[in-house]
mmCIF file of C-alpha atoms in Angstrom:
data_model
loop_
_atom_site.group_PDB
_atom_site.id
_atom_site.type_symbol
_atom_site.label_atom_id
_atom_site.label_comp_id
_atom_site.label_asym_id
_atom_site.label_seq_id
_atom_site.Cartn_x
_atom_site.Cartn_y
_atom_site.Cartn_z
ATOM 1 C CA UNK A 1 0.000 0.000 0.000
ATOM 2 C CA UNK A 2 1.163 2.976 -0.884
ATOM 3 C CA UNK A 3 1.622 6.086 1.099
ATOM 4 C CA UNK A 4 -0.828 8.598 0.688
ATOM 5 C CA UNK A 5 -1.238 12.441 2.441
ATOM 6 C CA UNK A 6 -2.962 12.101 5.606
ATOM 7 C CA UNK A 7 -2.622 15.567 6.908
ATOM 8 C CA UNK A 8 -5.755 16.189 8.510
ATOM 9 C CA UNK A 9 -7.082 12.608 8.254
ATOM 10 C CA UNK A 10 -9.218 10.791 11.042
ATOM 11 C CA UNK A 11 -6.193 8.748 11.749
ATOM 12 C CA UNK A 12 -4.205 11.425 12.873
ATOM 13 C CA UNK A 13 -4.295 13.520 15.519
ATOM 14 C CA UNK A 14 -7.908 13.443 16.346
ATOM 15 C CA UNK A 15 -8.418 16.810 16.201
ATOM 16 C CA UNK A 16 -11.610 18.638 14.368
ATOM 17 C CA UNK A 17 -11.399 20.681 11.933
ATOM 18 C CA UNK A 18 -12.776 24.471 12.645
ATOM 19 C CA UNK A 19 -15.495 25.226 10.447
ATOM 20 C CA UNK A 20 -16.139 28.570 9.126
ATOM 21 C CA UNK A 21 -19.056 30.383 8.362
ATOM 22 C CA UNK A 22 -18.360 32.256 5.094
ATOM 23 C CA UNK A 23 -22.476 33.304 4.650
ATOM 24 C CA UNK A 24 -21.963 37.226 4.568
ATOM 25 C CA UNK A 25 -24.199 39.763 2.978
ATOM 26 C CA UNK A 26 -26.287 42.039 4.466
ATOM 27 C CA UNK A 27 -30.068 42.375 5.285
ATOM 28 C CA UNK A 28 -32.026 40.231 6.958
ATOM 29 C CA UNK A 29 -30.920 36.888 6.839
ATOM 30 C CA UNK A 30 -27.223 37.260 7.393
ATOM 31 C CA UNK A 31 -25.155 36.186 10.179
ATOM 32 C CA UNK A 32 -22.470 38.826 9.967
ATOM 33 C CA UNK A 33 -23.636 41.285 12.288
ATOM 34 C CA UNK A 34 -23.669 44.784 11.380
ATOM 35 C CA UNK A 35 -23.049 48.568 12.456
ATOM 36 C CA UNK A 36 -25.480 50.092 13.999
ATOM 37 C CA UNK A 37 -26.401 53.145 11.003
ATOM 38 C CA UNK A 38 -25.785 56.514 12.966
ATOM 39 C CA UNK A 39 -26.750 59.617 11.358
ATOM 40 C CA UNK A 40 -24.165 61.757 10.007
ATOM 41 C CA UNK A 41 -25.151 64.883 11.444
ATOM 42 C CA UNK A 42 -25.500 62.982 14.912
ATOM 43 C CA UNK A 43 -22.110 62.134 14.860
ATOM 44 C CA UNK A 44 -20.669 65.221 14.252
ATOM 45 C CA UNK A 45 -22.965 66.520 16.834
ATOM 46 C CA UNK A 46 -25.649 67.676 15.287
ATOM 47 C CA UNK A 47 -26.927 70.044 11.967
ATOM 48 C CA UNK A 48 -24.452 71.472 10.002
ATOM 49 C CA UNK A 49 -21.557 70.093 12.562
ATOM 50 C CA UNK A 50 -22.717 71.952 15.457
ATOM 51 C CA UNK A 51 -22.115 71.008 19.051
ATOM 52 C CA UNK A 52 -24.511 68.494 20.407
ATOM 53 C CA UNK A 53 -26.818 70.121 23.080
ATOM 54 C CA UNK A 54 -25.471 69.246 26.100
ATOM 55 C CA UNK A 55 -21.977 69.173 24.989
ATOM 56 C CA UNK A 56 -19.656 71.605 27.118
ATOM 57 C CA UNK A 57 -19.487 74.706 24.949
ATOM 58 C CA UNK A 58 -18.529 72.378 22.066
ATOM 59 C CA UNK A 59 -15.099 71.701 23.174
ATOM 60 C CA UNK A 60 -13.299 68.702 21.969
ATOM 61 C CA UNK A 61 -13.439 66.025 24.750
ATOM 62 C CA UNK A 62 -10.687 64.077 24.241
ATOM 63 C CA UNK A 63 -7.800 64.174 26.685
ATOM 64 C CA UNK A 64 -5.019 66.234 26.185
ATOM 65 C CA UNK A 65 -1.697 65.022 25.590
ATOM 66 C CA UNK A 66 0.071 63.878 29.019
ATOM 67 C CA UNK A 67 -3.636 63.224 30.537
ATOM 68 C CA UNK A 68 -6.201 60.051 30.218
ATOM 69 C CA UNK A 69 -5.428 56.556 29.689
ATOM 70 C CA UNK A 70 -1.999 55.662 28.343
ATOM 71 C CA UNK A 71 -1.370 53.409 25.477
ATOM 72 C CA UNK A 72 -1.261 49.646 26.269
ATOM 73 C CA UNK A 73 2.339 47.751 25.919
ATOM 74 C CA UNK A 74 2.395 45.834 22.260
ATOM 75 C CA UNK A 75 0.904 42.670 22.537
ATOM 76 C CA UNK A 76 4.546 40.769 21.914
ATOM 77 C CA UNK A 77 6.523 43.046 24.823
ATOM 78 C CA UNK A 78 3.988 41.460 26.954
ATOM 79 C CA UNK A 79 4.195 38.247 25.898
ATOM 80 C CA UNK A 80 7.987 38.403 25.939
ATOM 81 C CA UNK A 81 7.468 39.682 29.409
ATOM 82 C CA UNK A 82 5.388 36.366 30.354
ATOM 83 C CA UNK A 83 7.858 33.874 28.811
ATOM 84 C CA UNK A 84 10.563 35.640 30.210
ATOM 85 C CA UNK A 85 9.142 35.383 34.139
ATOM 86 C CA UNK A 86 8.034 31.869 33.264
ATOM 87 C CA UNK A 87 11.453 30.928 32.548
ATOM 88 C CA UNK A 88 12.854 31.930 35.929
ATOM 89 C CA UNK A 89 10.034 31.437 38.246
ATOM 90 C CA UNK A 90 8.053 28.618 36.942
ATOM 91 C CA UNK A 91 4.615 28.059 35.194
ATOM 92 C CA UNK A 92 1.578 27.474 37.351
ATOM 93 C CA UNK A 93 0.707 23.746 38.186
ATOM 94 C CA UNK A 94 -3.013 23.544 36.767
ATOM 95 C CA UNK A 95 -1.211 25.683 33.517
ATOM 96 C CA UNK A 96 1.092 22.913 32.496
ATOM 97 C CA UNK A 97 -1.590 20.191 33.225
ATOM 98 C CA UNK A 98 -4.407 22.018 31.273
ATOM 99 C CA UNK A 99 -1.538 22.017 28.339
ATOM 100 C CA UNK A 100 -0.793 18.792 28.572
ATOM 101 C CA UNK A 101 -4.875 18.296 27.780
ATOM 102 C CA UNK A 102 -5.917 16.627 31.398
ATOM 103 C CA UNK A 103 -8.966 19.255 31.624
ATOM 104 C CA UNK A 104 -9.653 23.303 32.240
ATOM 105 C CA UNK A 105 -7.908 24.814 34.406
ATOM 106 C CA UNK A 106 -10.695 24.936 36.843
ATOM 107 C CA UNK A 107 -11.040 20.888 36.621
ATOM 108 C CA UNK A 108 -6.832 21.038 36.863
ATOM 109 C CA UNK A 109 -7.690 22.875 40.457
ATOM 110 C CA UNK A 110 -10.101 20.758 41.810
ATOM 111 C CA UNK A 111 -7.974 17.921 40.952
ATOM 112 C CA UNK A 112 -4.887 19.736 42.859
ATOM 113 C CA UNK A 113 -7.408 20.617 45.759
ATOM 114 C CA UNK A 114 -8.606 16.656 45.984
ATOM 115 C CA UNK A 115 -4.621 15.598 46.598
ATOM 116 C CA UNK A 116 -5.395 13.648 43.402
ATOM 117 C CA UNK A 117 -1.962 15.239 41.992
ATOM 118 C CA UNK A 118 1.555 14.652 42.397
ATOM 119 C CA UNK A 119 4.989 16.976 41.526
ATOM 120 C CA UNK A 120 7.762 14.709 41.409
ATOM 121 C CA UNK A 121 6.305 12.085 43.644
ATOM 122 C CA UNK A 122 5.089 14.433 46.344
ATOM 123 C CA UNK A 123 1.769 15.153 46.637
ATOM 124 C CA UNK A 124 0.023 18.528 46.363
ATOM 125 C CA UNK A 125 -2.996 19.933 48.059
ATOM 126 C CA UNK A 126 -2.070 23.690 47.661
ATOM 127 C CA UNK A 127 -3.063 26.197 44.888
ATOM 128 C CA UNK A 128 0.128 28.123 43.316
ATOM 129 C CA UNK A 129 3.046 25.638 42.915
ATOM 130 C CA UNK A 130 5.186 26.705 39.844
ATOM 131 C CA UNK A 131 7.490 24.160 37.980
ATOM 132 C CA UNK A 132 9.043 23.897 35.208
ATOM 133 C CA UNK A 133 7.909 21.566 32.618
ATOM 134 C CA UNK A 134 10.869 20.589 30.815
ATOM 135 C CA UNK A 135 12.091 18.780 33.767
ATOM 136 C CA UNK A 136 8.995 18.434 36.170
ATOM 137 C CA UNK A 137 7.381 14.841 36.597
ATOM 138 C CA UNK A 138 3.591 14.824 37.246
ATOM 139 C CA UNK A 139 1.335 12.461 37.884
ATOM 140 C CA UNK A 140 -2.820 12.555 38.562
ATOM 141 C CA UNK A 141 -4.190 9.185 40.055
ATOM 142 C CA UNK A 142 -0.654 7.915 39.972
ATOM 143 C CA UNK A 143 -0.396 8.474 36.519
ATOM 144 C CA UNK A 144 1.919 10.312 34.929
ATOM 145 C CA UNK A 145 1.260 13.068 32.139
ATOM 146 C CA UNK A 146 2.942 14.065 29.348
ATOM 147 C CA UNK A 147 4.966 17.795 30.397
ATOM 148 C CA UNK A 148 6.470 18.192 27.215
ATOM 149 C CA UNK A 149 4.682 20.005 24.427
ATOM 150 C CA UNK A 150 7.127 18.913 21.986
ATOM 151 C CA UNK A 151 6.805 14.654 22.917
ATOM 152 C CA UNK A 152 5.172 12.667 20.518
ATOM 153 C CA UNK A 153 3.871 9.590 20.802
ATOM 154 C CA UNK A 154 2.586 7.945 17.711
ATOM 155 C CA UNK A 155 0.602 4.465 16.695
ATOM 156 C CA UNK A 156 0.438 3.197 13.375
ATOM 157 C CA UNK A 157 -0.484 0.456 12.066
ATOM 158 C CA UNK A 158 2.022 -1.110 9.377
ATOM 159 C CA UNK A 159 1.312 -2.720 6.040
ATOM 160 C CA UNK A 160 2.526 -5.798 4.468
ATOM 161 C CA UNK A 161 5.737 -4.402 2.107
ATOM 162 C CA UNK A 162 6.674 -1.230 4.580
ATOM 163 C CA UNK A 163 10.298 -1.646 5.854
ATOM 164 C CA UNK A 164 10.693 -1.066 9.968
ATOM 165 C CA UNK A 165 13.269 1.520 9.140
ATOM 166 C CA UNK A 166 13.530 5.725 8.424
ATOM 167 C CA UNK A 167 15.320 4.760 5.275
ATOM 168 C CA UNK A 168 15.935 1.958 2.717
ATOM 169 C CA UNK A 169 18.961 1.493 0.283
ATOM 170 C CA UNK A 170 16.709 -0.637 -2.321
ATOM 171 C CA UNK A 171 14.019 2.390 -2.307
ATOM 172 C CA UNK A 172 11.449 0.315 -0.325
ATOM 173 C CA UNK A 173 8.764 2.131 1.463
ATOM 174 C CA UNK A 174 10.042 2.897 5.093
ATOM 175 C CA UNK A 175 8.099 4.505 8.227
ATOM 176 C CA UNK A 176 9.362 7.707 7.854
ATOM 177 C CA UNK A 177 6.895 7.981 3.966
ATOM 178 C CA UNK A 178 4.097 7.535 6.438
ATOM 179 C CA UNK A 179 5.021 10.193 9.333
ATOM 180 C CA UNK A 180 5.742 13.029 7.120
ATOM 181 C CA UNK A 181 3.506 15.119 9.028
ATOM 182 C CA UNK A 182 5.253 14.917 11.886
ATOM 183 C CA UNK A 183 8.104 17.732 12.759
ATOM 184 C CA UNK A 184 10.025 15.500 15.501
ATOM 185 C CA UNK A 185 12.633 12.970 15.038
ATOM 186 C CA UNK A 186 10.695 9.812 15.976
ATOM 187 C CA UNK A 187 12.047 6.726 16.939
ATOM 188 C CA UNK A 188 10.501 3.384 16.388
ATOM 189 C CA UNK A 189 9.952 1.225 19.705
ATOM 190 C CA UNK A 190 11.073 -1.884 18.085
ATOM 191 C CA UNK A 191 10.565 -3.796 14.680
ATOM 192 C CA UNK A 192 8.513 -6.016 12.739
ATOM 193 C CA UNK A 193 9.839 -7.654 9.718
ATOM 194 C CA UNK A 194 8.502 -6.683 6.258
ATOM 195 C CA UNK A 195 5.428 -9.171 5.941
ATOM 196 C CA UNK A 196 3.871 -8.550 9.255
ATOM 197 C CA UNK A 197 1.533 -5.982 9.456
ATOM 198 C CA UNK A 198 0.249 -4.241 12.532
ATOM 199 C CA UNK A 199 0.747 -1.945 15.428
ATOM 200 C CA UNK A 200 4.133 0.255 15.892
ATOM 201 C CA UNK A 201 5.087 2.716 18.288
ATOM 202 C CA UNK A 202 7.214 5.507 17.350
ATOM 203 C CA UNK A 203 8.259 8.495 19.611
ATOM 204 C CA UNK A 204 11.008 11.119 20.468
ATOM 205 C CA UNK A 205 10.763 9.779 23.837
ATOM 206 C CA UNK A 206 14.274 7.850 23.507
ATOM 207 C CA UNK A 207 14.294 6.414 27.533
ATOM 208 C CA UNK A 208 10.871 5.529 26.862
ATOM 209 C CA UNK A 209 11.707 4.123 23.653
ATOM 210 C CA UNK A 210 14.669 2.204 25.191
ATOM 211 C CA UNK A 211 13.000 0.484 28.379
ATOM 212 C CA UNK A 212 9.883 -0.246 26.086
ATOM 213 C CA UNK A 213 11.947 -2.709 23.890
ATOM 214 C CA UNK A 214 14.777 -4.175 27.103
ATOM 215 C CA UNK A 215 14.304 -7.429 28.330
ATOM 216 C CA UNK A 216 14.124 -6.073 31.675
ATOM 217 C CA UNK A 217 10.756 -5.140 31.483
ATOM 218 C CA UNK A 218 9.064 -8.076 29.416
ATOM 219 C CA UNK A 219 6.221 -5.696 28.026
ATOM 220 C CA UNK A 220 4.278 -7.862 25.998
ATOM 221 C CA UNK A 221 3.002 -8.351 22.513
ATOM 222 C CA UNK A 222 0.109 -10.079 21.106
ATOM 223 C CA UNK A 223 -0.103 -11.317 17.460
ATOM 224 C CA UNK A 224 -2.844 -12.890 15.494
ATOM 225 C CA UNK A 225 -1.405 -15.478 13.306
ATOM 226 C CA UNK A 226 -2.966 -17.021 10.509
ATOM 227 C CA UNK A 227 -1.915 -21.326 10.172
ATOM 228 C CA UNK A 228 -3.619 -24.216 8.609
ATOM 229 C CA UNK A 229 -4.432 -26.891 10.813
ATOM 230 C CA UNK A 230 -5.487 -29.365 12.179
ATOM 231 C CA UNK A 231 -4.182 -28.195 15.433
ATOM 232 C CA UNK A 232 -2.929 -30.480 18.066
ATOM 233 C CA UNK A 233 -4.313 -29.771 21.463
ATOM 234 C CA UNK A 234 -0.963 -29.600 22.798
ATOM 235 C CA UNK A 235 0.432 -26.422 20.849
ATOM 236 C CA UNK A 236 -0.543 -23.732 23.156
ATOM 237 C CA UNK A 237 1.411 -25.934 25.886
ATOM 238 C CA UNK A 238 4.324 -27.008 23.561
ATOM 239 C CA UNK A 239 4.894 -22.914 22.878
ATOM 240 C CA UNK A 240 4.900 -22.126 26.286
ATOM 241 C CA UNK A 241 7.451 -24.974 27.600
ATOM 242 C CA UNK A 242 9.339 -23.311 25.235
ATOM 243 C CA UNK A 243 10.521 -24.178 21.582
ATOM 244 C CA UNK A 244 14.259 -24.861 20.730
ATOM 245 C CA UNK A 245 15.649 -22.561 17.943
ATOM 246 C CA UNK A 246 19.260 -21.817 16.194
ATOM 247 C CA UNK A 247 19.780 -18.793 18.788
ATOM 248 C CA UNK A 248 17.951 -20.435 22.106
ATOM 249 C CA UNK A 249 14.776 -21.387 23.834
ATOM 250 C CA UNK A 250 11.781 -19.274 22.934
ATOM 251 C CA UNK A 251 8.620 -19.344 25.431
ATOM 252 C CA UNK A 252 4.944 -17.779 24.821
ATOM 253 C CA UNK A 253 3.463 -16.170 27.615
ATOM 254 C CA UNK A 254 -0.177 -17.271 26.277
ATOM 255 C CA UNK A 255 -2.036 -19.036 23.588
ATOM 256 C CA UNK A 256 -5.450 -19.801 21.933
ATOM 257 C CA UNK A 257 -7.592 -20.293 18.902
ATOM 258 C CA UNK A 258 -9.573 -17.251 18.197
ATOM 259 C CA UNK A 259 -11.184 -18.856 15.160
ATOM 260 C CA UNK A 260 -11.289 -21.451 12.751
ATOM 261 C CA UNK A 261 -12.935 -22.803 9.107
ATOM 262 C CA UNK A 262 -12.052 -26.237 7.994
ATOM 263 C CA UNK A 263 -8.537 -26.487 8.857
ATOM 264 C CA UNK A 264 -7.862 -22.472 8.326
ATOM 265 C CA UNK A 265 -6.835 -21.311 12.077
ATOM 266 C CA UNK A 266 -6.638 -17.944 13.386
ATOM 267 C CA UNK A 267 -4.637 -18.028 16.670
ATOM 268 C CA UNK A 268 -3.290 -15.632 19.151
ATOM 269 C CA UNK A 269 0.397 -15.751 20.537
ATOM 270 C CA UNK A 270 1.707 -13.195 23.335
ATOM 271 C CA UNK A 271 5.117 -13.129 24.148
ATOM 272 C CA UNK A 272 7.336 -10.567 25.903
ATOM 273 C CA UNK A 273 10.622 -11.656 23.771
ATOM 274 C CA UNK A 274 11.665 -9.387 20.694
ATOM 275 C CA UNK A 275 13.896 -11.465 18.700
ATOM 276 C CA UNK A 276 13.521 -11.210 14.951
ATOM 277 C CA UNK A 277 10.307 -13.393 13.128
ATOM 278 C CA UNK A 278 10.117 -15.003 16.641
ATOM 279 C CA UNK A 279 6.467 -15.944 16.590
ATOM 280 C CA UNK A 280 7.111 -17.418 12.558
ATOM 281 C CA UNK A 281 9.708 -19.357 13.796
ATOM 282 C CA UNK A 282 8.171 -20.565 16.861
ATOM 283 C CA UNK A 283 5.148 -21.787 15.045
ATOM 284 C CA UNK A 284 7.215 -23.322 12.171
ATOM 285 C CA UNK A 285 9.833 -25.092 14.100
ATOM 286 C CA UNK A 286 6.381 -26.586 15.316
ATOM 287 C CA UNK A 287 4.752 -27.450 11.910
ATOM 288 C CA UNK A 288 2.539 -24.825 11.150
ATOM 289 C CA UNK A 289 3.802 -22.005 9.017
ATOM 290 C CA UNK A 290 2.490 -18.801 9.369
ATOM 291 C CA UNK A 291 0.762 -17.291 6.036
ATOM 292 C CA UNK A 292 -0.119 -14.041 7.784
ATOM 293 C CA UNK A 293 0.925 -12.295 11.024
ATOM 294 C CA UNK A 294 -0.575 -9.131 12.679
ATOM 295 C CA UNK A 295 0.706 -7.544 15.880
ATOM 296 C CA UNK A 296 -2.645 -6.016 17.731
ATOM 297 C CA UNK A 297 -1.256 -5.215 20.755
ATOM 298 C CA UNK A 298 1.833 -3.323 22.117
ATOM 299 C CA UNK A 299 2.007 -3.132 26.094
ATOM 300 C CA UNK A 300 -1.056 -1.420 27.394
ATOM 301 C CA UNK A 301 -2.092 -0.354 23.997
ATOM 302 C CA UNK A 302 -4.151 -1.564 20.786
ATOM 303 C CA UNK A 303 -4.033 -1.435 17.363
ATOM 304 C CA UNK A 304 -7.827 -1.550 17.455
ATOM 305 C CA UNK A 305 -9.605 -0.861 14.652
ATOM 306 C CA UNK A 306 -7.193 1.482 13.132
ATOM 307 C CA UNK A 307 -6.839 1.121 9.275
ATOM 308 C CA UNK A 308 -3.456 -0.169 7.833
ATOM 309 C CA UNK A 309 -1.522 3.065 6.560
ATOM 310 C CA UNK A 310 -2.712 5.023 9.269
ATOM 311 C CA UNK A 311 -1.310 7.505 12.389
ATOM 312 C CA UNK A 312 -2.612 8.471 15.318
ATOM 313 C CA UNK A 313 -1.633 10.565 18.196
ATOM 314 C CA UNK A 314 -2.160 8.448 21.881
ATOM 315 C CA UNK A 315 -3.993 9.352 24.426
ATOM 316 C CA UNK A 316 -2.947 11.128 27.532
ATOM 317 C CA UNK A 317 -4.408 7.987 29.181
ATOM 318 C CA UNK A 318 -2.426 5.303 27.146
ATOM 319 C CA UNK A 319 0.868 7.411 27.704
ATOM 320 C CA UNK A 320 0.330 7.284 31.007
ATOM 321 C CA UNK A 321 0.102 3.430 30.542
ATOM 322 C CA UNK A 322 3.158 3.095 28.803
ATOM 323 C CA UNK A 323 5.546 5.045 30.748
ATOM 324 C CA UNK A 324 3.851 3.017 34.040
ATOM 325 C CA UNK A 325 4.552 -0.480 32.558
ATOM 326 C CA UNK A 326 8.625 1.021 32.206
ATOM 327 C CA UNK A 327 8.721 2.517 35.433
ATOM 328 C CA UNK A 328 8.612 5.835 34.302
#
């Protein structure tokens, strides 16, 4: 499948378009509003640009110079001004938290004023806390939220033919032909080989990245795997004693038919272990070569229903997911 332009798409992002109104026109009928008509003579103050009655002997009204109101800053010294004092003293808790999309500020506050909120693993109770959110860690409900405006955190679900690579030598389609949209260097949170289609992760997040894909942490992934049968009752027990192959034992965490007609099986391995075409080789060092492979499920989070081809941004929810399962 090729790559097409998805800027904008449903699979990206998530985010509605604004919609316009571009009715104008006057009368009745027309949702532009319009000036209220004043007469001229009104406006100058009356016939033949006379004073108003009432008006103080006619006098212009406006302030003098040095008196009345003075001018307001420009707009961008006062913005300068804000980033500037942000830098050095902070930005307001329920700020950063309403940036990072958790709610208004108001619902940011209430969640603050329930001791639902943490700031580097102590808890706050107290309206006014400033940190800085390059290097602050929160978390709401033990959960921790993305601080960062500039981390991504991307799933997409891989076609059949796409290299697991930013670039290919023989011209293949890679990853990056699909993420154009995307500003940030991304990294991809592991592989799968060219065949296998399905759900990768890709972020700038490079210690997330890293602890998603060590052994350490044995985050697993499930795979639908399409094998003809028939299918010993054994196999699900036979995977997860472990199978011998050329570089060592290889064990499924779980296994089960999801479907079957005549001797077509769909079946569902999960497995913590990333070596390369693990689950192909598993199955075929068993007798039952795989014809096609999905991966549906990273970790805490699904491929779902997403269409092959297709981005989207996660959730503040599932990123809280992920970095729990690393210890982040």
């Amino acid at each position: 499948m090729a790559p097409t332009n998805r800027q904008g798409s449903g699979g990206n992002d998530r985010g509605k378009e604004r919609s316009v109104n571009k009715r104008g026109g006057t009368g009745r009928g027309s949702n532009t509003p319009q000036p209220r008509r004043v007469a001229d003579d009104n406006r100058r103050g009356g016939a033949g640009g006379q004073p108003k009655s009432g008006a103080a002997g006619g006098k212009d009204r406006r302030p003098s110079a040095g008196t009345g109101r003075p001018d307001r800053r420009p707009t961008t010294m006062r913005n300068t001004e804000r980033n500037e004092r942000e830098k050095q003293e902070g930005v307001r808790l329920q700020k950063v938290m309403a940036d990072a999309g958790i709610g208004s500020r108001r619902h940011c506050e209430n969640l603050i004023e329930a001791g639902r909120v943490q700031v580097n693993d102590e808890r706050v109770t107290e309206q006014g806390m400033r940190v800085d959110p390059d290097t602050v860690e929160i978390k709401v409900d033990g959960m921790r939220i993305p601080t960062r405006p500039a981390e991504t955190y991307i799933a997409f679900n891989k076609p059949t033919g796409v290299v697991s690579t930013m670039y290919d030598p023989d011209g293949r389609f890679t990853l990056a032909d699909y993420i154009t949209e995307f500003e940030q260097r991304l990294f991809h949170v592991g592989r799968l080989d060219t065949e296998t289609e399905g759900l990768i992760l890709l972020t700038n997040h490079g210690e997330l990245s890293n602890r998603l894909t060590h052994p350490r942490y044995e985050v697993r992934k499930t795979y639908l795997a399409s094998i003809q049968g028939p299918i010993p009752r054994d196999l699900g027990k036979r995977l997860k004693d472990g199978v011998e192959l050329e570089d060592g034992v290889a064990r499924a965490d779980s296994f089960r038919i999801v479907d079957s007609v005549g001797n077509n099986y769909l079946v569902e391995v999960v497995l913590h272990e990333g070596r390369k075409h693990i689950v192909r080789r598993m199955l075929a060092e068993l007798g039952f070569p795989v014809e096609r492979l999905v991966r549906t499920q990273f970790g805490p989070i699904q491929l779902g229903d997403q269409k092959p081809g297709r981005t989207r941004r996660l959730s503040n929810d599932e990123i809280g997911l992920l970095f729990r399962q690393v210890d982040l």
